[in-house]
Backbone as JSON, one array per atom type, in Angstrom:
{
  "sequence": "XXXXXXXXXXXXXXXXXXXXXXXXXXXXXXXXXXXXXXXXXXXXXXXXXXXXXXXXXXXXXXXXXXXXXXXXXXXXXXXX",
  "N": [[0.88, -1.1, -0.12], [0.51, 2.21, -0.78], [1.26, 5.74, 0.12], [-1.62, 7.84, 0.05], [-2.58, 10.86, -1.7], [-4.25, 12.13, 0.07], [-3.23, 11.27, 2.45], [-0.73, 12.11, 2.57], [-0.92, 15.01, 2.6], [-2.36, 15.05, 5.15], [-0.04, 14.0, 6.93], [2.12, 16.05, 6.27], [0.54, 18.07, 7.38], [0.65, 17.43, 9.89], [3.41, 17.43, 10.6], [3.5, 20.27, 10.89], [2.52, 20.98, 13.28], [3.49, 22.23, 16.73], [6.05, 20.64, 18.38], [6.91, 20.77, 20.97], [5.46, 20.91, 23.03], [2.08, 20.0, 24.36], [0.43, 21.94, 24.98], [0.22, 23.63, 23.03], [-1.06, 24.67, 19.84], [-2.51, 24.6, 16.53], [-4.21, 26.82, 14.5], [-6.18, 26.58, 11.51], [-6.69, 28.63, 8.94], [-9.68, 30.04, 7.37], [-8.84, 30.59, 4.66], [-6.68, 29.34, 3.85], [-4.88, 26.79, 1.9], [-7.01, 24.52, -0.05], [-6.6, 21.92, 0.36], [-5.11, 21.62, 2.57], [-7.2, 22.44, 4.6], [-9.01, 20.51, 4.16], [-7.36, 18.29, 5.04], [-7.29, 18.91, 7.73], [-9.75, 18.56, 8.57], [-10.17, 15.87, 8.2], [-8.47, 14.78, 9.77], [-9.26, 15.55, 12.2], [-11.77, 14.21, 12.34], [-10.73, 11.58, 12.49], [-9.81, 11.65, 15.2], [-7.58, 12.54, 15.74], [-6.51, 15.31, 16.03], [-8.17, 18.1, 18.08], [-9.94, 19.88, 16.92], [-12.09, 20.85, 13.9], [-10.8, 22.61, 12.44], [-8.04, 22.51, 13.13], [-6.74, 23.14, 15.95], [-5.52, 21.25, 18.89], [-3.17, 18.73, 19.16], [-4.44, 15.25, 19.9], [-3.69, 12.85, 22.14], [-3.17, 10.55, 20.49], [-2.73, 11.8, 18.12], [-0.39, 13.18, 19.05], [1.39, 11.28, 19.38], [1.34, 10.19, 16.68], [2.32, 12.52, 15.19], [4.89, 12.4, 16.29], [6.04, 10.08, 15.11], [5.77, 10.79, 12.5], [7.64, 12.6, 12.28], [9.9, 11.27, 12.61], [10.11, 9.61, 10.4], [10.18, 11.42, 8.35], [12.63, 12.53, 8.91], [14.5, 10.28, 8.63], [14.21, 10.11, 5.8], [15.04, 12.26, 4.95], [17.8, 12.44, 5.4], [20.84, 11.32, 4.07], [21.96, 8.42, 3.09], [24.28, 6.4, 5.27]],
  "CA": [[0.14, 0.18, 0.05], [1.41, 3.51, -1.08], [0.59, 6.9, 0.71], [-2.45, 8.64, -0.9], [-2.35, 12.34, -1.5], [-4.76, 12.77, 1.37], [-2.43, 10.7, 3.38], [0.57, 12.85, 2.5], [-1.39, 16.05, 3.1], [-2.3, 14.87, 6.65], [1.38, 14.14, 7.45], [2.43, 17.35, 6.26], [-0.22, 19.0, 8.46], [1.04, 16.74, 11.42], [4.34, 18.04, 10.84], [3.47, 21.59, 11.21], [2.16, 21.09, 14.88], [4.64, 22.21, 17.61], [6.45, 19.28, 19.03], [7.44, 20.89, 22.15], [4.28, 21.04, 24.4], [0.59, 19.58, 24.14], [-0.48, 23.08, 25.3], [0.29, 24.56, 21.67], [-1.94, 24.03, 18.84], [-2.72, 25.22, 15.19], [-5.44, 27.13, 13.71], [-6.17, 26.5, 10.05], [-7.69, 29.61, 8.49], [-10.64, 29.63, 6.05], [-8.36, 31.09, 3.4], [-5.73, 28.29, 3.58], [-4.95, 26.03, 0.74], [-8.2, 23.61, 0.32], [-6.02, 20.36, 0.71], [-4.84, 21.83, 4.11], [-8.28, 22.58, 5.26], [-9.66, 19.23, 4.14], [-6.7, 17.43, 5.9], [-7.46, 19.11, 9.21], [-11.13, 18.04, 8.93], [-10.12, 14.52, 8.26], [-7.69, 14.43, 11.08], [-10.36, 15.71, 13.31], [-12.98, 12.94, 12.15], [-10.07, 10.51, 12.98], [-9.65, 11.91, 16.41], [-6.01, 12.91, 15.97], [-6.78, 16.67, 16.58], [-9.43, 18.35, 18.68], [-10.78, 20.61, 16.33], [-11.89, 20.64, 12.45], [-9.74, 23.58, 11.81], [-6.69, 22.32, 13.69], [-6.83, 22.9, 17.6], [-4.52, 20.73, 19.31], [-3.1, 17.29, 18.99], [-5.02, 14.57, 20.93], [-2.51, 12.01, 22.5], [-3.03, 9.86, 19.51], [-1.95, 12.9, 17.3], [0.88, 13.64, 19.39], [2.17, 10.05, 18.92], [1.62, 10.19, 15.31], [3.27, 13.5, 14.81], [6.33, 12.15, 16.64], [6.31, 9.19, 14.04], [6.03, 11.75, 11.41], [9.12, 13.16, 12.49], [10.96, 10.13, 12.47], [9.99, 9.13, 8.89], [10.69, 12.57, 7.5], [13.93, 12.68, 9.29], [14.74, 9.31, 7.78], [14.0, 9.96, 4.39], [15.59, 13.4, 4.41], [19.25, 12.15, 5.57], [21.38, 10.39, 3.05], [22.58, 6.98, 3.51], [25.88, 6.31, 5.13]],
  "C": [[0.99, 1.15, -0.04], [0.59, 4.64, -0.18], [-0.29, 7.3, -0.36], [-2.08, 10.04, -0.94], [-2.84, 12.84, -0.42], [-3.9, 12.52, 2.71], [-1.11, 11.86, 3.66], [0.3, 14.37, 3.1], [-1.7, 16.18, 4.75], [-1.04, 14.61, 7.22], [2.1, 15.28, 7.52], [1.96, 18.43, 7.36], [0.36, 18.63, 9.87], [2.37, 17.42, 11.88], [4.64, 19.74, 11.23], [2.97, 21.94, 12.75], [3.53, 21.35, 15.75], [4.83, 21.03, 18.4], [6.89, 19.65, 20.37], [6.56, 20.68, 23.52], [2.9, 20.79, 23.8], [-0.25, 20.85, 24.21], [-0.3, 23.98, 24.01], [-0.37, 23.78, 20.5], [-1.72, 24.91, 17.33], [-4.05, 25.56, 15.06], [-5.3, 27.28, 12.15], [-7.33, 27.66, 9.67], [-8.55, 29.3, 7.63], [-10.1, 29.85, 4.82], [-6.97, 30.14, 2.93], [-6.09, 27.42, 2.4], [-6.15, 24.92, 1.11], [-7.78, 22.2, 0.87], [-5.79, 20.51, 2.22], [-6.06, 21.91, 4.97], [-9.17, 21.37, 5.26], [-8.75, 18.21, 5.05], [-7.05, 17.68, 7.31], [-8.74, 18.68, 9.59], [-11.09, 16.49, 9.17], [-9.15, 14.14, 9.41], [-8.49, 14.71, 12.33], [-11.51, 14.5, 13.27], [-11.99, 11.6, 12.65], [-9.74, 10.61, 14.44], [-8.09, 12.12, 16.85], [-5.64, 14.62, 16.26], [-8.19, 17.0, 17.18], [-10.26, 19.17, 17.9], [-10.88, 20.45, 14.72], [-11.01, 21.34, 11.75], [-8.34, 23.65, 12.63], [-6.91, 21.86, 15.41], [-5.47, 22.35, 18.07], [-4.46, 19.05, 19.04], [-3.74, 16.33, 20.34], [-3.54, 13.5, 21.21], [-2.25, 10.9, 21.45], [-2.35, 10.69, 18.4], [-0.67, 13.11, 17.69], [1.87, 12.48, 18.83], [2.33, 9.83, 17.37], [2.57, 11.39, 14.68], [4.82, 13.23, 15.07], [6.91, 11.1, 15.52], [6.4, 9.89, 12.78], [7.32, 12.26, 11.11], [10.09, 12.39, 12.13], [11.18, 9.9, 11.11], [10.58, 10.21, 8.21], [12.27, 12.81, 7.69], [14.93, 11.59, 8.7], [15.01, 9.42, 6.56], [14.7, 11.27, 3.89], [17.18, 13.28, 4.7], [19.6, 11.34, 4.63], [21.85, 9.2, 3.94], [24.02, 7.02, 4.05], [26.55, 5.26, 4.91]]
}
């Protein structure tokens, strides 16, 4: 199975959340790119963020954001 474009948009949005504290979130504004708005709603529907326009990461969302950071880091560093 490959990542769909929707999954990539969701992963990219997860990477934008602050990773230092659960007390920091994101607000997706109405004039954001349509794919970002849709990704935020899907993440909310899946219980990953607290609000359809972002909000805070849930416990699941925080775990997923950490994993997304690991994947991004592994894919952006050249092999040794």
